XYZ file of C-alpha atoms in Angstrom:
201
model
C -40.404 49.758 143.449
C -39.054 50.643 146.867
C -36.082 52.954 146.500
C -33.367 53.175 149.143
C -30.172 55.257 149.388
C -27.441 53.841 147.152
C -25.044 53.451 150.068
C -27.570 51.305 151.949
C -28.200 49.292 148.788
C -24.501 48.578 148.329
C -24.198 47.404 151.920
C -27.152 45.064 151.350
C -25.261 43.706 148.340
C -21.905 43.074 150.041
C -22.426 42.525 153.768
C -24.297 39.166 153.554
C -21.442 37.593 151.555
C -18.903 39.023 154.003
C -20.897 37.647 156.925
C -21.294 34.226 155.279
C -17.567 33.854 154.576
C -16.598 35.036 158.065
C -19.020 32.602 159.701
C -17.734 29.745 157.558
C -14.104 30.444 158.454
C -14.970 30.726 162.137
C -16.951 27.465 162.154
C -14.275 25.634 160.173
C -11.492 26.955 162.407
C -13.359 26.012 165.577
C -13.973 22.475 164.244
C -17.726 22.920 164.632
C -18.017 21.789 161.012
C -15.825 18.637 160.917
C -16.655 18.067 157.264
C -15.224 21.427 156.202
C -11.786 22.955 156.586
C -10.310 26.411 156.487
C -9.101 27.082 152.945
C -7.293 29.897 151.165
C -10.109 30.545 148.685
C -12.566 31.147 151.539
C -10.173 33.666 153.077
C -9.866 35.409 149.711
C -13.644 35.637 149.410
C -13.836 37.185 152.872
C -11.083 39.692 152.031
C -12.799 40.604 148.767
C -16.138 41.391 150.378
C -14.505 43.071 153.386
C -12.704 45.388 150.983
C -15.922 46.150 149.103
C -17.787 46.860 152.349
C -15.047 49.205 153.601
C -15.051 51.006 150.248
C -18.794 51.561 150.519
C -18.378 52.949 154.036
C -15.293 55.101 153.594
C -14.339 55.602 149.923
C -17.263 55.896 147.564
C -19.476 58.969 147.485
C -23.156 58.331 146.819
C -25.898 60.735 145.862
C -28.599 58.570 144.285
C -30.938 55.732 145.141
C -31.353 52.118 144.116
C -34.133 49.560 143.993
C -34.350 47.640 147.250
C -35.448 44.382 145.609
C -32.551 44.440 143.141
C -30.040 45.011 145.933
C -31.485 42.115 147.935
C -31.349 39.748 144.949
C -27.728 40.604 144.178
C -26.861 40.350 147.871
C -28.397 36.877 148.036
C -26.532 35.748 144.906
C -23.198 37.034 146.231
C -23.793 35.342 149.593
C -24.657 32.097 147.801
C -21.470 32.389 145.738
C -19.457 32.943 148.897
C -20.931 29.865 150.596
C -20.370 27.686 147.535
C -16.723 28.693 147.170
C -16.053 28.347 150.896
C -17.596 24.880 151.154
C -16.265 23.331 147.940
C -12.711 24.672 147.656
C -9.692 22.422 148.042
C -8.138 22.976 151.504
C -4.771 21.783 150.203
C -4.282 23.289 146.732
C -1.134 22.784 144.690
C 1.726 25.199 145.308
C 1.453 26.378 141.700
C -2.239 27.159 142.163
C -1.538 29.077 145.365
C 1.284 31.102 143.814
C -0.497 32.009 140.572
C -3.934 32.421 142.143
C -2.699 34.574 145.016
C -0.719 36.793 142.631
C -3.771 37.309 140.430
C -5.992 37.935 143.440
C -3.653 40.622 144.793
C -3.301 42.275 141.380
C -7.080 42.282 141.028
C -7.594 43.571 144.560
C -5.112 46.444 144.272
C -6.053 47.337 140.693
C -9.735 47.408 141.586
C -9.096 49.587 144.633
C -6.905 52.022 142.687
C -9.518 52.581 139.998
C -12.259 52.880 142.621
C -10.094 55.577 144.219
C -9.824 57.406 140.891
C -13.600 57.279 140.490
C -14.142 58.528 144.041
C -11.820 61.470 143.360
C -14.035 62.516 140.445
C -17.012 63.086 142.711
C -17.076 66.491 144.327
C -17.280 66.963 148.055
C -20.890 68.071 147.584
C -22.023 64.564 146.535
C -24.941 63.429 148.613
C -25.633 66.901 150.026
C -28.496 67.839 147.770
C -26.473 70.222 145.589
C -26.970 68.263 142.380
C -24.940 65.658 140.585
C -21.758 66.538 138.754
C -20.147 63.957 136.501
C -16.641 63.983 135.063
C -15.156 61.566 132.540
C -12.870 59.103 134.336
C -9.179 59.587 133.636
C -5.960 57.914 134.688
C -4.987 54.310 135.162
C -6.455 52.067 132.509
C -9.469 54.279 131.855
C -7.683 55.405 128.686
C -7.901 51.861 127.318
C -10.773 50.037 129.057
C -14.332 51.233 129.666
C -14.416 49.921 133.243
C -10.944 48.839 134.460
C -12.287 48.374 137.992
C -14.466 45.568 136.613
C -11.508 44.107 134.708
C -9.419 43.922 137.864
C -12.326 42.480 139.822
C -12.512 39.667 137.279
C -8.762 39.087 137.603
C -9.308 38.735 141.333
C -12.184 36.282 140.878
C -10.049 34.201 138.509
C -7.337 34.119 141.158
C -9.875 32.785 143.664
C -10.983 30.110 141.188
C -7.394 29.000 140.567
C -6.693 28.624 144.291
C -10.039 26.914 144.822
C -9.230 24.172 142.299
C -12.935 23.427 141.947
C -15.264 23.763 138.971
C -17.783 25.609 141.162
C -15.476 28.600 141.507
C -14.801 28.645 137.761
C -18.537 28.613 137.040
C -18.971 31.542 139.413
C -16.111 33.321 137.646
C -17.876 32.713 134.336
C -21.048 34.208 135.740
C -19.115 37.247 136.964
C -17.575 37.678 133.506
C -21.049 37.769 131.966
C -22.462 40.106 134.647
C -19.580 42.598 134.710
C -19.139 42.554 130.926
C -22.748 43.652 130.563
C -22.278 46.364 133.180
C -19.090 47.517 131.469
C -20.848 47.707 128.108
C -23.694 49.722 129.611
C -21.230 52.001 131.390
C -19.344 52.638 128.160
C -22.615 53.407 126.367
C -23.630 55.829 129.131
C -20.227 57.537 129.040
C -20.468 58.060 125.268
C -23.867 59.683 125.691
C -22.813 61.798 128.655
C -19.388 63.027 127.553
C -17.984 64.524 124.355
C -15.680 62.596 122.034
C -12.788 64.630 123.407
C -13.519 63.591 126.988
C -14.393 59.968 126.238
């Protein structure tokens, strides 16, 4: 295994999908791809991955490392998802789909960011400076009720994208995200129970 800094790994995961969605929107807007049109779902995908990239750069504090191959695989999958949603989504969705989907996307976006902010606040200012790792049980928001509320809100956002997309492809991707993030949430909850006391978690 080739290990790389976690921050670099997260950028490898998110930047390709951001780049793919931005390129699609630019090509569609410039009419260089006559077959494809600018659509709301594609813009949502770009916003989602732009947010994640900015969080990696300016919000999250990293102190560990990650496997380079794993990061590249996830990055490829996310980029593939982005391309599929951008190229298959309905450019003229129903008003109901736009209203409901956009509302869910915004709720997911803001809820995910808020809980990422809470997690970032738990990490001391010494994170990443070689002074050891210090973990605290997450508190606030929906952490009292859900093992990983940031994953829950991310799924709400992905469902909003699928609704606006009005295509089965986006719903299949949402289903895949449910499976992936549910497993991560379960593992996170298991880790928290081992790491923290019953009082803290």
